[in-house]
Amino acid sequence: MKYMLIMRAVDQRAVENFARTDFNEVIAAMGAYNESMVNAGVLADGAGLSEPEEGSVVDFSDEDPIVTDGPYGELRELFNGFWILDVSTQEEAIEWAKRAPLGPGSQLEIRRINDVDDFPQDNEWIQKEQEWINQGKLKTSRG
């Protein structure tokens, strides 16, 4: 099973801690964490994200989608990066999440990534998606 660890800053402490920490120390801590997961064979993917000011939001609240430039939302909504783990159980994903080099004001949300088997196999779109994966037309962590 694959799980996504979603890294978020939930209050100002995370922002302040990051600002006080030497960037090379952050990279070293994250690199060591990533290496431990690579060595254990559980890291399938992961990335940090650019600053929210570089992003955009497409809001579907109205009839026509509205696009706004970042930053957006409240601090607790900022999604800073992610890891995709390929592990046997949610408990194993939780154990890896607890080892992340994050501090006060940060959270990791753990969500299972749906597998093609979680959907009705007789659905034409599910069948097409599986064909795209098999043909190499779709890159996905679900395949």
CSV table of C-alpha atoms in Angstrom, one decimal:
chain,number,residue,atom,x,y,z
A,1,MET,CA,0.0,0.0,0.0
A,2,LYS,CA,1.1,3.5,-0.7
A,3,TYR,CA,0.7,6.4,1.8
A,4,MET,CA,1.3,10.1,1.3
A,5,LEU,CA,2.8,12.0,4.1
A,6,ILE,CA,1.6,15.6,3.7
A,7,MET,CA,3.9,18.2,5.4
A,8,ARG,CA,2.2,21.3,6.7
A,9,ALA,CA,3.0,24.3,8.7
A,10,VAL,CA,0.1,24.8,11.1
A,11,ASP,CA,1.2,27.8,13.0
A,12,GLN,CA,3.8,30.5,13.1
A,13,ARG,CA,6.3,28.4,15.1
A,14,ALA,CA,7.1,26.3,12.0
A,15,VAL,CA,7.8,29.4,10.0
A,16,GLU,CA,9.9,30.9,12.7
A,17,ASN,CA,11.8,27.6,13.3
A,18,PHE,CA,12.6,27.3,9.6
A,19,ALA,CA,13.8,31.0,9.4
A,20,ARG,CA,16.1,30.4,12.4
A,21,THR,CA,17.6,27.2,11.0
A,22,ASP,CA,20.5,27.2,8.6
A,23,PHE,CA,19.2,26.0,5.2
A,24,ASN,CA,22.1,23.5,4.9
A,25,GLU,CA,21.0,22.0,8.2
A,26,VAL,CA,17.5,21.6,6.9
A,27,ILE,CA,18.7,19.9,3.7
A,28,ALA,CA,21.0,17.6,5.7
A,29,ALA,CA,18.2,16.6,8.1
A,30,MET,CA,15.8,15.9,5.3
A,31,GLY,CA,18.5,14.2,3.2
A,32,ALA,CA,19.3,11.8,6.1
A,33,TYR,CA,15.6,11.1,6.7
A,34,ASN,CA,15.1,10.4,3.0
A,35,GLU,CA,18.1,8.2,2.9
A,36,SER,CA,16.8,6.1,5.8
A,37,MET,CA,13.6,5.5,3.9
A,38,VAL,CA,15.5,4.7,0.6
A,39,ASN,CA,17.7,2.3,2.5
A,40,ALA,CA,14.6,0.6,4.0
A,41,GLY,CA,13.0,0.4,0.6
A,42,VAL,CA,9.9,2.4,1.5
A,43,LEU,CA,10.4,5.8,-0.2
A,44,ALA,CA,8.6,5.8,-3.6
A,45,ASP,CA,8.6,9.6,-4.2
A,46,GLY,CA,8.7,12.9,-2.4
A,47,ALA,CA,9.3,16.6,-2.9
A,48,GLY,CA,9.3,20.0,-1.3
A,49,LEU,CA,7.2,22.7,-2.7
A,50,SER,CA,8.1,26.3,-3.7
A,51,GLU,CA,6.9,29.2,-1.6
A,52,PRO,CA,3.1,29.8,-1.6
A,53,GLU,CA,3.6,33.2,-3.2
A,54,GLU,CA,4.6,31.4,-6.4
A,55,GLY,CA,1.4,29.4,-6.5
A,56,SER,CA,-2.1,29.9,-7.7
A,57,VAL,CA,-5.5,28.7,-6.6
A,58,VAL,CA,-8.4,27.8,-8.8
A,59,ASP,CA,-11.6,28.2,-6.9
A,60,PHE,CA,-14.7,26.4,-8.1
A,61,SER,CA,-17.1,28.1,-5.7
A,62,ASP,CA,-18.8,30.0,-8.5
A,63,GLU,CA,-20.1,29.0,-11.9
A,64,ASP,CA,-16.9,30.0,-13.6
A,65,PRO,CA,-13.6,29.0,-11.9
A,66,ILE,CA,-11.7,31.9,-10.3
A,67,VAL,CA,-7.9,32.0,-10.4
A,68,THR,CA,-6.0,33.9,-7.7
A,69,ASP,CA,-2.3,34.2,-7.1
A,70,GLY,CA,-0.7,33.0,-3.9
A,71,PRO,CA,-0.3,33.1,-1.0
A,72,TYR,CA,-3.6,31.7,-0.3
A,73,GLY,CA,-5.6,30.5,2.7
A,74,GLU,CA,-4.5,30.5,6.3
A,75,LEU,CA,-1.2,29.3,7.6
A,76,ARG,CA,-2.7,26.0,8.7
A,77,GLU,CA,-3.6,25.2,5.1
A,78,LEU,CA,-0.1,25.5,3.7
A,79,PHE,CA,1.1,22.3,2.1
A,80,ASN,CA,4.9,22.4,2.1
A,81,GLY,CA,5.9,19.1,0.7
A,82,PHE,CA,5.2,15.4,0.6
A,83,TRP,CA,6.6,11.9,0.7
A,84,ILE,CA,5.0,8.8,-0.9
A,85,LEU,CA,5.8,5.6,1.1
A,86,ASP,CA,5.3,2.1,-0.1
A,87,VAL,CA,4.6,0.2,3.1
A,88,SER,CA,2.5,-2.7,4.4
A,89,THR,CA,0.3,-0.9,6.8
A,90,GLN,CA,-0.8,2.5,8.0
A,91,GLU,CA,1.0,1.8,11.3
A,92,GLU,CA,4.3,1.5,9.4
A,93,ALA,CA,3.6,4.8,7.6
A,94,ILE,CA,2.9,6.4,11.0
A,95,GLU,CA,6.2,5.1,12.4
A,96,TRP,CA,8.1,6.6,9.5
A,97,ALA,CA,6.2,9.9,9.9
A,98,LYS,CA,7.1,10.1,13.5
A,99,ARG,CA,10.8,10.1,12.5
A,100,ALA,CA,10.5,13.1,10.2
A,101,PRO,CA,12.9,16.0,11.2
A,102,LEU,CA,10.1,18.5,11.8
A,103,GLY,CA,9.5,20.6,14.8
A,104,PRO,CA,6.8,22.5,16.7
A,105,GLY,CA,4.2,24.1,14.4
A,106,SER,CA,4.5,21.4,11.8
A,107,GLN,CA,2.2,18.4,11.1
A,108,LEU,CA,2.3,15.4,8.8
A,109,GLU,CA,-1.1,14.2,7.5
A,110,ILE,CA,-1.0,10.5,6.5
A,111,ARG,CA,-3.3,9.4,3.7
A,112,ARG,CA,-3.5,6.1,1.9
A,113,ILE,CA,-3.3,6.5,-1.9
A,114,ASN,CA,-6.1,4.7,-3.6
A,115,ASP,CA,-5.1,1.7,-5.7
A,116,VAL,CA,-6.9,0.8,-9.0
A,117,ASP,CA,-8.4,-2.1,-7.1
A,118,ASP,CA,-10.3,0.4,-4.8
A,119,PHE,CA,-12.6,1.3,-7.7
A,120,PRO,CA,-15.2,-0.6,-9.7
A,121,GLN,CA,-13.3,-2.7,-12.2
A,122,ASP,CA,-16.2,-2.6,-14.7
A,123,ASN,CA,-16.0,1.2,-15.0
A,124,GLU,CA,-14.8,2.3,-18.4
A,125,TRP,CA,-12.6,5.2,-17.0
A,126,ILE,CA,-10.9,2.9,-14.5
A,127,GLN,CA,-10.2,0.5,-17.3
A,128,LYS,CA,-8.8,3.3,-19.5
A,129,GLU,CA,-6.6,4.6,-16.7
A,130,GLN,CA,-5.2,1.1,-16.2
A,131,GLU,CA,-4.5,0.9,-20.0
A,132,TRP,CA,-2.7,4.3,-19.9
A,133,ILE,CA,-0.6,3.1,-17.0
A,134,ASN,CA,0.2,-0.2,-18.8
A,135,GLN,CA,1.1,1.7,-22.0
A,136,GLY,CA,3.4,4.2,-20.2
A,137,LYS,CA,1.1,7.1,-21.1
A,138,LEU,CA,0.3,7.9,-17.5
A,139,LYS,CA,2.9,8.2,-14.8
A,140,THR,CA,1.4,7.4,-11.5
A,141,SER,CA,2.4,6.2,-8.1
A,142,ARG,CA,-0.7,4.0,-8.1
A,143,GLY,CA,0.6,1.8,-11.0
